[in-house]
Every structure is written in C-alpha cells, then in structure tokens.
Amino acid sequence: MKIYVWGTGKGCKIAMLNYVYGEEIEGYIDNDPERWGKNFQGKRVVSFREALRYADIIIVTVMQYDAVLYQIEKSGFDRKKVFCYFDVADNSEMARRYFDGKGRKIDILEKRLEDLEKIVKIRFSNIGYEIADNLEKGKYKFPILHGDEEAVRRIVEEKCSLIRFGDGEFEMMAGRERLPYQKYVKELGDRLKEVIRCNKDNVLIALANNYGSIDTYTESDKDGIREYMTEEVRAFHASLLDYDRVYYDAYLFKCYFQAKNREDAARRYGIIKRIWQGRDVVLIEGAKTRTGQGNDLLDNAKSVQRILCPTKNAHERYQDILKEAERISEDKLILCVLGPVGKILAYDLIQSGHQVVDIGQIDMEYEWYRAGAGIKVPNPTKYVSQLPPALVEEVHDEEYQSQIISVIV
C-alpha cells in the first residue's frame, strides 16, 4: 500500500503530527516544479503526474484544498482513495485509520478559529468605508468610476485605449513587491505614476473598484479587498488620484470569479467581445499566458497575431518589447497582457498612434467560467498567477503556433 501526502507546507506539518498508521509515507506531492526531486521530512517530493503511477492512497493536507480535489477528480483517480485532512465533513474510514481523531478535530477547530478571527478583523477594519458609500456619500471621497458598457462603447466607437491599475501596480508605485511575476523595479514604479496621471481624452484609466460598496462581489473577494484596503493604502491611492476626473472599472474583464451574480457572466463577456469584433488583433503577452488558445474567447476577431514576452520580469526586456511592438500597423488593435509592464508599454504605444487595450489575464477568468467549478482550477497549459507555482506544459496547436510573429524571452 503506497501512501502519498499532497502538500509540503504548514498544513502538512500540522497533519503529520497526528499520523498514527504504522505504514511509512512513500512520498509527498507538490504542484511546484521547483520542489520536485527534493526531500521533505525524509521523503522525495514528486509531481501529481508521477504520483499517479504509484499511489494507492492520497492524503491531502493542503489547508485550501478545493482546487487540489478538483485536480485529483479530473485525473480519474479513485475519490474513495483520497482523504482530506482539513475537510471537517471527511470522516471516512481512512480518517479513523490513519490519524488520531481527537488531535485532528483540534487542528480543524484551530484552523477554523484562525480563519474566523482573520475575517472578523478585516471586515471590521473596512466596514466604515462600505457603510459610507451606501449611507454617507459626502463623508469620504471616492473616485468617479463609470461602468463597463460605457468603457466598451468608447473603445469601440471612439477608438480609445484603456489602461488598468490594480493592487499590483499601486504596490509597485509605493515601492513594494506584490506580484509573483514581476519583481519591484523603481524605474517601473516611477513610470506607472506617470501613466496613472495621464489625462488625454483618448486614454481611459481604470481602477479596481474597491473604494466603497463591494456588494457585487463574493464574500471571499470582499474579505480580500477589506484586508488590502487599509487606511495607509487608501491614503496612498488618494495621493495619486484626481477626484474630479472620470475613471473606469479595472474589473471590467473579471466577469466571473469575483462576481456574486455569476449568472450574468455570459452577458458581460458578450459586451467585452465587442472590443475585438472584426478587428485585426495583436496580443502582447507572456509566453505561457496563451490568451484565447483552446477556447472561443477571440473567435470573433478578424485575425490574431502574438508577440510573446517573458512570463516573469518582463521589464528586463522592455526596450526590446517596445521596439518590436512599434512595428505593428496602427490599424491593428493591440491587446496587452503583461502585468505592470503592459501599462507603460500601452502608454508608450499610444504616443506613437496605436490603440491599446490592457485586458489583463482575462483568459484565466474565462477558463474558470467555462469550467463552471466555482473555484480557481489549474490549467496545465497556461500560466495562472493566482494559484501556487506549477509546471506549464507545452501546447501542440498549429493555429496557435501560426499566430506567433515574434518571441522575446
């Protein structure tokens, strides 16, 4: 009987203290390729794919386990041979066989208490702003944010460009590192400050709509916003914003996962697809992002070409990327998917007469929408920044390969 444990982090260390079954663990599973082949607690760490060849039993010790269970079920591995340590509802025979029941109950209760304390803290810290937006709009200042349909109308009819700013860009401007795919660079932070203050009529600046009421988001996303939007963060945002100008919602392309009303996603995607309807499109994206590959997101575009850039730390090749992008014909629509670097690239290309729309990782959300699982599921052939590191497989898609006009990595 070969037993593999999924997880090499805090949850695993907690769980294994209560492991009582006499049979030895065969190995540990982790999605992060940098951990493969290394030792953890005296055993080898392997990929899920390798473990599938040998495992009779899989014990999941990851605290946030939904995506892991989804990955296991998709693989076809027998769900009856999987035990999830932190799932309070999992009281199977394996639970009683492998672990001390009392110790496990204490671990689960401690985790639930820790989660509850965190949620209560961040909800109360942000509640004043939420109430203020609904009841006392004159007490606090909020940016003027116009809606998705107006933004799309101006992009389509007036040929405006759009540049989005989220927490990653604001943290970069504040001199802090937040994003897994772009390390902090002072020059990049300074350029982002220049871009966010752009006040040209044909450039729409979009902000993540986190400032007041967040009723349209899921509870987990609300808590993420509450945790991030501290007094210090709000003050920094205020130092960069003009409260007399019109901004747009940077969540324009996040139609599914964070929305409380996910039934509306199809309608919202229909609005967004108008942006590239019948247009010759050039995507400037990370080499493993693969926007629209394997799905119908860009099927209504007239044509699609791609310039592939580094998946991580694209700023190191910025001048090469800009030089290549400037060769694009001005009648083509440029869709940028390159994190903070994409903001300054869009800004510089706009100066040379191009229309650029910073669509961010719309494909990631679109894949989750198509999966319909209600959780952030991994994609084996695409880089997903919002999940732990994982190996991204190569794709053998002739149409996708034919769209690549330049590779800068």
PDB file of C-alpha atoms in Angstrom, residues 100-382:
ATOM      1  CA  ASP A 100      -5.619  10.425  15.780  1.00  0.00           C
ATOM      2  CA  GLY A 101      -9.235  11.608  15.761  1.00  0.00           C
ATOM      3  CA  LYS A 102      -9.013  13.900  18.761  1.00  0.00           C
ATOM      4  CA  GLY A 103      -5.870  15.601  17.526  1.00  0.00           C
ATOM      5  CA  ARG A 104      -7.368  16.087  14.071  1.00  0.00           C
ATOM      6  CA  LYS A 105     -10.541  17.674  15.486  1.00  0.00           C
ATOM      7  CA  ILE A 106      -8.415  20.133  17.473  1.00  0.00           C
ATOM      8  CA  ASP A 107      -6.389  21.020  14.352  1.00  0.00           C
ATOM      9  CA  ILE A 108      -9.564  21.668  12.323  1.00  0.00           C
ATOM     10  CA  LEU A 109     -11.109  23.774  15.083  1.00  0.00           C
ATOM     11  CA  GLU A 110      -7.920  25.822  15.465  1.00  0.00           C
ATOM     12  CA  LYS A 111      -7.800  26.479  11.734  1.00  0.00           C
ATOM     13  CA  ARG A 112     -11.472  27.488  11.628  1.00  0.00           C
ATOM     14  CA  LEU A 113     -10.948  29.803  14.607  1.00  0.00           C
ATOM     15  CA  GLU A 114      -7.883  31.351  12.969  1.00  0.00           C
ATOM     16  CA  ASP A 115      -9.825  31.917   9.725  1.00  0.00           C
ATOM     17  CA  LEU A 116     -12.769  33.406  11.633  1.00  0.00           C
ATOM     18  CA  GLU A 117     -10.555  35.787  13.605  1.00  0.00           C
ATOM     19  CA  LYS A 118      -8.937  36.976  10.383  1.00  0.00           C
ATOM     20  CA  ILE A 119     -12.282  37.508   8.648  1.00  0.00           C
ATOM     21  CA  VAL A 120     -13.761  39.418  11.594  1.00  0.00           C
ATOM     22  CA  LYS A 121     -10.695  41.633  11.823  1.00  0.00           C
ATOM     23  CA  ILE A 122     -10.565  42.599   8.174  1.00  0.00           C
ATOM     24  CA  ARG A 123     -14.345  43.035   7.877  1.00  0.00           C
ATOM     25  CA  PHE A 124     -14.496  45.443  10.788  1.00  0.00           C
ATOM     26  CA  SER A 125     -11.443  47.357   9.570  1.00  0.00           C
ATOM     27  CA  ASN A 126     -13.170  48.111   6.256  1.00  0.00           C
ATOM     28  CA  ILE A 127     -16.815  48.367   7.276  1.00  0.00           C
ATOM     29  CA  GLY A 128     -16.772  52.147   7.694  1.00  0.00           C
ATOM     30  CA  TYR A 129     -15.985  52.641   4.017  1.00  0.00           C
ATOM     31  CA  GLU A 130     -18.689  50.246   2.923  1.00  0.00           C
ATOM     32  CA  ILE A 131     -21.322  51.924   5.082  1.00  0.00           C
ATOM     33  CA  ALA A 132     -20.124  55.335   3.982  1.00  0.00           C
ATOM     34  CA  ASP A 133     -20.640  54.524   0.323  1.00  0.00           C
ATOM     35  CA  ASN A 134     -24.240  53.437   0.933  1.00  0.00           C
ATOM     36  CA  LEU A 135     -25.330  55.973   3.564  1.00  0.00           C
ATOM     37  CA  GLU A 136     -22.946  58.925   3.869  1.00  0.00           C
ATOM     38  CA  LYS A 137     -21.502  59.607   0.466  1.00  0.00           C
ATOM     39  CA  GLY A 138     -20.448  63.086   1.458  1.00  0.00           C
ATOM     40  CA  LYS A 139     -18.202  61.954   4.311  1.00  0.00           C
ATOM     41  CA  TYR A 140     -15.472  60.185   2.309  1.00  0.00           C
ATOM     42  CA  LYS A 141     -14.021  60.871  -1.125  1.00  0.00           C
ATOM     43  CA  PHE A 142     -14.412  58.218  -3.789  1.00  0.00           C
ATOM     44  CA  PRO A 143     -13.041  58.198  -7.336  1.00  0.00           C
ATOM     45  CA  ILE A 144     -15.653  58.684 -10.058  1.00  0.00           C
ATOM     46  CA  LEU A 145     -15.946  55.279 -11.741  1.00  0.00           C
ATOM     47  CA  HIS A 146     -18.037  54.787 -14.885  1.00  0.00           C
ATOM     48  CA  GLY A 147     -19.372  51.413 -15.982  1.00  0.00           C
ATOM     49  CA  ASP A 148     -18.306  48.615 -18.293  1.00  0.00           C
ATOM     50  CA  GLU A 149     -20.679  49.376 -21.155  1.00  0.00           C
ATOM     51  CA  GLU A 150     -19.530  52.989 -21.424  1.00  0.00           C
ATOM     52  CA  ALA A 151     -15.886  51.891 -21.426  1.00  0.00           C
ATOM     53  CA  VAL A 152     -16.526  49.359 -24.207  1.00  0.00           C
ATOM     54  CA  ARG A 153     -18.549  51.900 -26.199  1.00  0.00           C
ATOM     55  CA  ARG A 154     -15.713  54.424 -26.086  1.00  0.00           C
ATOM     56  CA  ILE A 155     -13.126  51.775 -27.027  1.00  0.00           C
ATOM     57  CA  VAL A 156     -15.213  50.603 -29.994  1.00  0.00           C
ATOM     58  CA  GLU A 157     -16.761  53.832 -31.253  1.00  0.00           C
ATOM     59  CA  GLU A 158     -14.145  56.425 -30.290  1.00  0.00           C
ATOM     60  CA  LYS A 159     -11.099  54.145 -30.677  1.00  0.00           C
ATOM     61  CA  CYS A 160      -9.978  54.936 -27.137  1.00  0.00           C
ATOM     62  CA  SER A 161      -7.274  52.966 -25.377  1.00  0.00           C
ATOM     63  CA  LEU A 162      -7.639  51.569 -21.863  1.00  0.00           C
ATOM     64  CA  ILE A 163      -5.017  51.037 -19.131  1.00  0.00           C
ATOM     65  CA  ARG A 164      -5.914  49.269 -15.880  1.00  0.00           C
ATOM     66  CA  PHE A 165      -4.453  49.729 -12.397  1.00  0.00           C
ATOM     67  CA  GLY A 166      -4.870  47.160  -9.633  1.00  0.00           C
ATOM     68  CA  ASP A 167      -3.196  46.455  -6.325  1.00  0.00           C
ATOM     69  CA  GLY A 168      -0.039  45.148  -8.032  1.00  0.00           C
ATOM     70  CA  GLU A 169       0.531  48.446  -9.828  1.00  0.00           C
ATOM     71  CA  PHE A 170      -0.227  50.548  -6.739  1.00  0.00           C
ATOM     72  CA  GLU A 171       2.189  48.463  -4.660  1.00  0.00           C
ATOM     73  CA  MET A 172       4.858  48.898  -7.342  1.00  0.00           C
ATOM     74  CA  MET A 173       4.315  52.668  -7.241  1.00  0.00           C
ATOM     75  CA  ALA A 174       4.583  52.537  -3.439  1.00  0.00           C
ATOM     76  CA  GLY A 175       7.939  50.800  -3.685  1.00  0.00           C
ATOM     77  CA  ARG A 176       6.707  47.394  -2.576  1.00  0.00           C
ATOM     78  CA  GLU A 177       6.705  43.975  -4.231  1.00  0.00           C
ATOM     79  CA  ARG A 178       3.397  42.105  -4.515  1.00  0.00           C
ATOM     80  CA  LEU A 179       3.182  40.293  -7.842  1.00  0.00           C
ATOM     81  CA  PRO A 180       4.666  36.809  -8.379  1.00  0.00           C
ATOM     82  CA  TYR A 181       5.592  37.584 -11.995  1.00  0.00           C
ATOM     83  CA  GLN A 182       7.283  40.998 -11.682  1.00  0.00           C
ATOM     84  CA  LYS A 183       9.864  41.966  -9.086  1.00  0.00           C
ATOM     85  CA  TYR A 184       9.947  45.554  -7.834  1.00  0.00           C
ATOM     86  CA  VAL A 185      11.828  47.963 -10.107  1.00  0.00           C
ATOM     87  CA  LYS A 186      11.999  51.639  -9.119  1.00  0.00           C
ATOM     88  CA  GLU A 187      12.054  52.806 -12.731  1.00  0.00           C
ATOM     89  CA  LEU A 188       8.887  50.832 -13.435  1.00  0.00           C
ATOM     90  CA  GLY A 189       7.168  52.271 -10.359  1.00  0.00           C
ATOM     91  CA  ASP A 190       8.061  55.807 -11.432  1.00  0.00           C
ATOM     92  CA  ARG A 191       6.765  55.223 -14.957  1.00  0.00           C
ATOM     93  CA  LEU A 192       3.477  53.854 -13.590  1.00  0.00           C
ATOM     94  CA  LYS A 193       2.985  57.109 -11.667  1.00  0.00           C
ATOM     95  CA  GLU A 194       3.393  58.955 -14.960  1.00  0.00           C
ATOM     96  CA  VAL A 195       0.842  56.730 -16.677  1.00  0.00           C
ATOM     97  CA  ILE A 196      -1.852  56.920 -13.989  1.00  0.00           C
ATOM     98  CA  ARG A 197      -1.764  60.718 -14.200  1.00  0.00           C
ATOM     99  CA  CYS A 198      -2.299  60.668 -17.981  1.00  0.00           C
ATOM    100  CA  ASN A 199      -5.290  62.891 -18.790  1.00  0.00           C
ATOM    101  CA  LYS A 200      -5.669  62.514 -22.545  1.00  0.00           C
ATOM    102  CA  ASP A 201      -9.182  62.232 -23.943  1.00  0.00           C
ATOM    103  CA  ASN A 202      -8.417  59.028 -25.858  1.00  0.00           C
ATOM    104  CA  VAL A 203      -6.889  57.212 -22.860  1.00  0.00           C
ATOM    105  CA  LEU A 204      -9.218  55.596 -20.335  1.00  0.00           C
ATOM    106  CA  ILE A 205      -7.608  54.947 -16.961  1.00  0.00           C
ATOM    107  CA  ALA A 206      -9.272  52.153 -14.998  1.00  0.00           C
ATOM    108  CA  LEU A 207      -9.066  51.453 -11.257  1.00  0.00           C
ATOM    109  CA  ALA A 208     -10.046  48.376  -9.292  1.00  0.00           C
ATOM    110  CA  ASN A 209     -13.438  49.340  -7.842  1.00  0.00           C
ATOM    111  CA  ASN A 210     -12.555  48.688  -4.189  1.00  0.00           C
ATOM    112  CA  TYR A 211     -13.189  52.080  -2.626  1.00  0.00           C
ATOM    113  CA  GLY A 212     -16.765  51.974  -1.379  1.00  0.00           C
ATOM    114  CA  SER A 213     -19.598  49.475  -1.692  1.00  0.00           C
ATOM    115  CA  ILE A 214     -18.415  45.986  -2.632  1.00  0.00           C
ATOM    116  CA  ASP A 215     -21.841  44.335  -2.578  1.00  0.00           C
ATOM    117  CA  THR A 216     -21.495  42.862  -6.079  1.00  0.00           C
ATOM    118  CA  TYR A 217     -18.527  40.649  -5.123  1.00  0.00           C
ATOM    119  CA  THR A 218     -18.388  37.239  -3.471  1.00  0.00           C
ATOM    120  CA  GLU A 219     -17.767  37.080   0.275  1.00  0.00           C
ATOM    121  CA  SER A 220     -14.217  35.788  -0.139  1.00  0.00           C
ATOM    122  CA  ASP A 221     -13.350  38.580  -2.584  1.00  0.00           C
ATOM    123  CA  LYS A 222     -14.934  41.146  -0.288  1.00  0.00           C
ATOM    124  CA  ASP A 223     -12.662  39.973   2.506  1.00  0.00           C
ATOM    125  CA  GLY A 224      -9.611  40.147   0.240  1.00  0.00           C
ATOM    126  CA  ILE A 225     -10.491  43.749  -0.616  1.00  0.00           C
ATOM    127  CA  ARG A 226     -11.092  44.621   3.036  1.00  0.00           C
ATOM    128  CA  GLU A 227      -7.758  43.166   4.028  1.00  0.00           C
ATOM    129  CA  TYR A 228      -5.872  45.124   1.369  1.00  0.00           C
ATOM    130  CA  MET A 229      -7.657  48.493   1.565  1.00  0.00           C
ATOM    131  CA  THR A 230      -6.148  49.754   4.814  1.00  0.00           C
ATOM    132  CA  GLU A 231      -6.056  53.426   5.839  1.00  0.00           C
ATOM    133  CA  GLU A 232      -2.442  53.579   4.658  1.00  0.00           C
ATOM    134  CA  VAL A 233      -3.279  52.109   1.255  1.00  0.00           C
ATOM    135  CA  ARG A 234      -6.262  54.434   0.800  1.00  0.00           C
ATOM    136  CA  ALA A 235      -4.119  57.450   1.619  1.00  0.00           C
ATOM    137  CA  PHE A 236      -1.512  56.393  -0.938  1.00  0.00           C
ATOM    138  CA  HIS A 237      -4.150  55.900  -3.637  1.00  0.00           C
ATOM    139  CA  ALA A 238      -5.570  59.330  -2.824  1.00  0.00           C
ATOM    140  CA  SER A 239      -2.138  60.902  -3.367  1.00  0.00           C
ATOM    141  CA  LEU A 240      -2.160  59.657  -6.975  1.00  0.00           C
ATOM    142  CA  LEU A 241      -5.788  60.143  -7.988  1.00  0.00           C
ATOM    143  CA  ASP A 242      -7.735  63.119  -9.315  1.00  0.00           C
ATOM    144  CA  TYR A 243     -11.211  63.079  -7.763  1.00  0.00           C
ATOM    145  CA  ASP A 244     -12.585  65.430 -10.418  1.00  0.00           C
ATOM    146  CA  ARG A 245     -11.842  63.172 -13.389  1.00  0.00           C
ATOM    147  CA  VAL A 246     -13.671  60.096 -14.663  1.00  0.00           C
ATOM    148  CA  TYR A 247     -12.077  56.680 -14.240  1.00  0.00           C
ATOM    149  CA  TYR A 248     -13.338  53.277 -15.361  1.00  0.00           C
ATOM    150  CA  ASP A 249     -13.600  49.949 -13.572  1.00  0.00           C
ATOM    151  CA  ALA A 250     -10.456  47.810 -13.839  1.00  0.00           C
ATOM    152  CA  TYR A 251     -12.583  44.745 -13.055  1.00  0.00           C
ATOM    153  CA  LEU A 252     -14.141  45.128 -16.499  1.00  0.00           C
ATOM    154  CA  PHE A 253     -12.517  41.867 -17.638  1.00  0.00           C
ATOM    155  CA  LYS A 254     -13.200  39.916 -14.435  1.00  0.00           C
ATOM    156  CA  CYS A 255     -16.693  38.759 -15.292  1.00  0.00           C
ATOM    157  CA  TYR A 256     -16.970  35.524 -13.391  1.00  0.00           C
ATOM    158  CA  PHE A 257     -14.976  34.517 -10.356  1.00  0.00           C
ATOM    159  CA  GLN A 258     -15.367  37.505  -8.058  1.00  0.00           C
ATOM    160  CA  ALA A 259     -18.931  38.285  -9.117  1.00  0.00           C
ATOM    161  CA  LYS A 260     -21.710  37.432  -6.671  1.00  0.00           C
ATOM    162  CA  ASN A 261     -24.057  37.110  -9.648  1.00  0.00           C
ATOM    163  CA  ARG A 262     -22.156  34.649 -11.820  1.00  0.00           C
ATOM    164  CA  GLU A 263     -25.242  34.065 -13.945  1.00  0.00           C
ATOM    165  CA  ASP A 264     -24.512  37.451 -15.527  1.00  0.00           C
ATOM    166  CA  ALA A 265     -21.080  36.389 -16.806  1.00  0.00           C
ATOM    167  CA  ALA A 266     -22.249  35.363 -20.294  1.00  0.00           C
ATOM    168  CA  ARG A 267     -23.849  38.771 -20.886  1.00  0.00           C
ATOM    169  CA  ARG A 268     -20.742  40.600 -19.668  1.00  0.00           C
ATOM    170  CA  TYR A 269     -18.421  38.519 -21.861  1.00  0.00           C
ATOM    171  CA  GLY A 270     -20.681  39.333 -24.797  1.00  0.00           C
ATOM    172  CA  ILE A 271     -20.161  43.048 -24.135  1.00  0.00           C
ATOM    173  CA  ILE A 272     -16.384  42.669 -23.835  1.00  0.00           C
ATOM    174  CA  LYS A 273     -16.034  40.652 -27.051  1.00  0.00           C
ATOM    175  CA  ARG A 274     -17.329  43.698 -28.919  1.00  0.00           C
ATOM    176  CA  ILE A 275     -13.891  45.244 -28.349  1.00  0.00           C
ATOM    177  CA  TRP A 276     -12.174  42.986 -30.895  1.00  0.00           C
ATOM    178  CA  GLN A 277     -15.213  42.118 -33.046  1.00  0.00           C
ATOM    179  CA  GLY A 278     -13.981  42.052 -36.664  1.00  0.00           C
ATOM    180  CA  ARG A 279     -10.620  43.586 -35.758  1.00  0.00           C
ATOM    181  CA  ASP A 280      -7.098  42.520 -36.661  1.00  0.00           C
ATOM    182  CA  VAL A 281      -5.660  41.857 -33.216  1.00  0.00           C
ATOM    183  CA  VAL A 282      -2.092  41.633 -31.947  1.00  0.00           C
ATOM    184  CA  LEU A 283      -1.656  40.148 -28.480  1.00  0.00           C
ATOM    185  CA  ILE A 284       1.399  41.147 -26.487  1.00  0.00           C
ATOM    186  CA  GLU A 285       1.523  38.626 -23.667  1.00  0.00           C
ATOM    187  CA  GLY A 286       3.655  36.384 -21.501  1.00  0.00           C
ATOM    188  CA  ALA A 287       4.991  33.363 -23.354  1.00  0.00           C
ATOM    189  CA  LYS A 288       2.882  30.970 -21.277  1.00  0.00           C
ATOM    190  CA  THR A 289      -0.265  33.095 -20.974  1.00  0.00           C
ATOM    191  CA  ARG A 290      -1.789  31.894 -24.273  1.00  0.00           C
ATOM    192  CA  THR A 291      -4.850  34.124 -24.265  1.00  0.00           C
ATOM    193  CA  GLY A 292      -7.697  32.544 -26.229  1.00  0.00           C
ATOM    194  CA  GLN A 293      -5.775  29.377 -27.040  1.00  0.00           C
ATOM    195  CA  GLY A 294      -8.033  26.364 -26.694  1.00  0.00           C
ATOM    196  CA  ASN A 295     -11.209  28.400 -26.194  1.00  0.00           C
ATOM    197  CA  ASP A 296     -13.504  30.734 -28.175  1.00  0.00           C
ATOM    198  CA  LEU A 297     -12.590  33.999 -26.436  1.00  0.00           C
ATOM    199  CA  LEU A 298     -11.104  35.611 -29.567  1.00  0.00           C
ATOM    200  CA  ASP A 299     -13.068  33.728 -32.214  1.00  0.00           C
ATOM    201  CA  ASN A 300     -14.890  36.883 -33.371  1.00  0.00           C
ATOM    202  CA  ALA A 301     -11.659  38.745 -34.161  1.00  0.00           C
ATOM    203  CA  LYS A 302     -10.788  39.086 -37.847  1.00  0.00           C
ATOM    204  CA  SER A 303      -7.265  37.811 -37.214  1.00  0.00           C
ATOM    205  CA  VAL A 304      -4.977  37.158 -34.250  1.00  0.00           C
ATOM    206  CA  GLN A 305      -1.208  37.547 -34.018  1.00  0.00           C
ATOM    207  CA  ARG A 306       1.031  37.266 -30.958  1.00  0.00           C
ATOM    208  CA  ILE A 307       4.239  38.738 -29.609  1.00  0.00           C
ATOM    209  CA  LEU A 308       5.451  36.502 -26.797  1.00  0.00           C
ATOM    210  CA  CYS A 309       7.348  38.085 -23.907  1.00  0.00           C
ATOM    211  CA  PRO A 310       8.927  36.789 -20.690  1.00  0.00           C
ATOM    212  CA  THR A 311       6.348  35.226 -18.376  1.00  0.00           C
ATOM    213  CA  LYS A 312       8.209  36.731 -15.413  1.00  0.00           C
ATOM    214  CA  ASN A 313      10.111  40.034 -15.014  1.00  0.00           C
ATOM    215  CA  ALA A 314       9.275  41.308 -18.498  1.00  0.00           C
ATOM    216  CA  HIS A 315      10.698  44.717 -17.572  1.00  0.00           C
ATOM    217  CA  GLU A 316      14.197  43.332 -18.101  1.00  0.00           C
ATOM    218  CA  ARG A 317      13.422  43.136 -21.836  1.00  0.00           C
ATOM    219  CA  TYR A 318      11.264  46.249 -22.026  1.00  0.00           C
ATOM    220  CA  GLN A 319      13.189  48.110 -24.742  1.00  0.00           C
ATOM    221  CA  ASP A 320      13.227  45.016 -26.969  1.00  0.00           C
ATOM    222  CA  ILE A 321       9.495  44.529 -26.429  1.00  0.00           C
ATOM    223  CA  LEU A 322       8.728  48.182 -27.194  1.00  0.00           C
ATOM    224  CA  LYS A 323      10.883  48.150 -30.324  1.00  0.00           C
ATOM    225  CA  GLU A 324       9.091  45.071 -31.655  1.00  0.00           C
ATOM    226  CA  ALA A 325       5.638  46.412 -30.734  1.00  0.00           C
ATOM    227  CA  GLU A 326       6.237  49.719 -32.510  1.00  0.00           C
ATOM    228  CA  ARG A 327       6.417  47.792 -35.787  1.00  0.00           C
ATOM    229  CA  ILE A 328       2.742  46.853 -35.504  1.00  0.00           C
ATOM    230  CA  SER A 329       0.492  48.588 -38.028  1.00  0.00           C
ATOM    231  CA  GLU A 330      -1.558  51.384 -36.439  1.00  0.00           C
ATOM    232  CA  ASP A 331      -4.794  49.986 -37.865  1.00  0.00           C
ATOM    233  CA  LYS A 332      -4.461  46.866 -35.716  1.00  0.00           C
ATOM    234  CA  LEU A 333      -5.827  46.608 -32.194  1.00  0.00           C
ATOM    235  CA  ILE A 334      -3.197  45.739 -29.595  1.00  0.00           C
ATOM    236  CA  LEU A 335      -4.349  43.681 -26.607  1.00  0.00           C
ATOM    237  CA  CYS A 336      -1.843  43.799 -23.776  1.00  0.00           C
ATOM    238  CA  VAL A 337      -1.477  41.026 -21.165  1.00  0.00           C
ATOM    239  CA  LEU A 338       1.799  41.847 -19.441  1.00  0.00           C
ATOM    240  CA  GLY A 339       1.146  42.986 -15.876  1.00  0.00           C
ATOM    241  CA  PRO A 340       2.643  46.342 -14.775  1.00  0.00           C
ATOM    242  CA  VAL A 341       4.967  46.361 -17.786  1.00  0.00           C
ATOM    243  CA  GLY A 342       1.900  46.231 -20.014  1.00  0.00           C
ATOM    244  CA  LYS A 343       0.723  49.567 -18.582  1.00  0.00           C
ATOM    245  CA  ILE A 344       3.830  51.505 -19.572  1.00  0.00           C
ATOM    246  CA  LEU A 345       4.013  49.637 -22.887  1.00  0.00           C
ATOM    247  CA  ALA A 346       0.426  50.636 -23.678  1.00  0.00           C
ATOM    248  CA  TYR A 347       1.175  54.237 -22.714  1.00  0.00           C
ATOM    249  CA  ASP A 348       4.262  54.401 -24.942  1.00  0.00           C
ATOM    250  CA  LEU A 349       2.485  52.782 -27.887  1.00  0.00           C
ATOM    251  CA  ILE A 350      -0.445  55.183 -27.568  1.00  0.00           C
ATOM    252  CA  GLN A 351       2.004  58.056 -28.034  1.00  0.00           C
ATOM    253  CA  SER A 352       3.007  56.574 -31.398  1.00  0.00           C
ATOM    254  CA  GLY A 353      -0.603  56.351 -32.617  1.00  0.00           C
ATOM    255  CA  HIS A 354      -1.610  52.802 -31.639  1.00  0.00           C
ATOM    256  CA  GLN A 355      -4.848  51.769 -29.975  1.00  0.00           C
ATOM    257  CA  VAL A 356      -4.104  49.535 -26.997  1.00  0.00           C
ATOM    258  CA  VAL A 357      -6.441  47.790 -24.574  1.00  0.00           C
ATOM    259  CA  ASP A 358      -4.908  46.363 -21.413  1.00  0.00           C
ATOM    260  CA  ILE A 359      -7.099  43.277 -20.929  1.00  0.00           C
ATOM    261  CA  GLY A 360      -5.064  41.640 -18.170  1.00  0.00           C
ATOM    262  CA  GLN A 361      -5.445  37.917 -17.539  1.00  0.00           C
ATOM    263  CA  ILE A 362      -8.991  37.757 -18.910  1.00  0.00           C
ATOM    264  CA  ASP A 363      -8.262  34.295 -20.261  1.00  0.00           C
ATOM    265  CA  MET A 364      -7.691  32.964 -16.749  1.00  0.00           C
ATOM    266  CA  GLU A 365     -11.154  34.134 -15.656  1.00  0.00           C
ATOM    267  CA  TYR A 366     -12.693  32.913 -18.907  1.00  0.00           C
ATOM    268  CA  GLU A 367     -11.283  29.416 -18.386  1.00  0.00           C
ATOM    269  CA  TRP A 368     -12.738  29.329 -14.850  1.00  0.00           C
ATOM    270  CA  TYR A 369     -16.067  30.497 -16.256  1.00  0.00           C
ATOM    271  CA  ARG A 370     -16.032  27.703 -18.847  1.00  0.00           C
ATOM    272  CA  ALA A 371     -15.060  25.105 -16.228  1.00  0.00           C
ATOM    273  CA  GLY A 372     -18.019  26.198 -14.101  1.00  0.00           C
ATOM    274  CA  ALA A 373     -16.499  24.678 -10.976  1.00  0.00           C
ATOM    275  CA  GLY A 374     -16.826  27.826  -8.878  1.00  0.00           C
ATOM    276  CA  ILE A 375     -13.191  27.550  -7.768  1.00  0.00           C
ATOM    277  CA  LYS A 376      -9.855  28.655  -9.221  1.00  0.00           C
ATOM    278  CA  VAL A 377      -8.847  25.494 -11.038  1.00  0.00           C
ATOM    279  CA  PRO A 378      -5.378  24.957 -12.532  1.00  0.00           C
ATOM    280  CA  ASN A 379      -4.799  24.842 -16.277  1.00  0.00           C
ATOM    281  CA  PRO A 380      -1.924  22.559 -17.322  1.00  0.00           C
ATOM    282  CA  THR A 381      -1.063  24.565 -20.458  1.00  0.00           C
ATOM    283  CA  LYS A 382      -1.409  28.144 -19.169  1.00  0.00           C
TER     284      LYS A 382
END
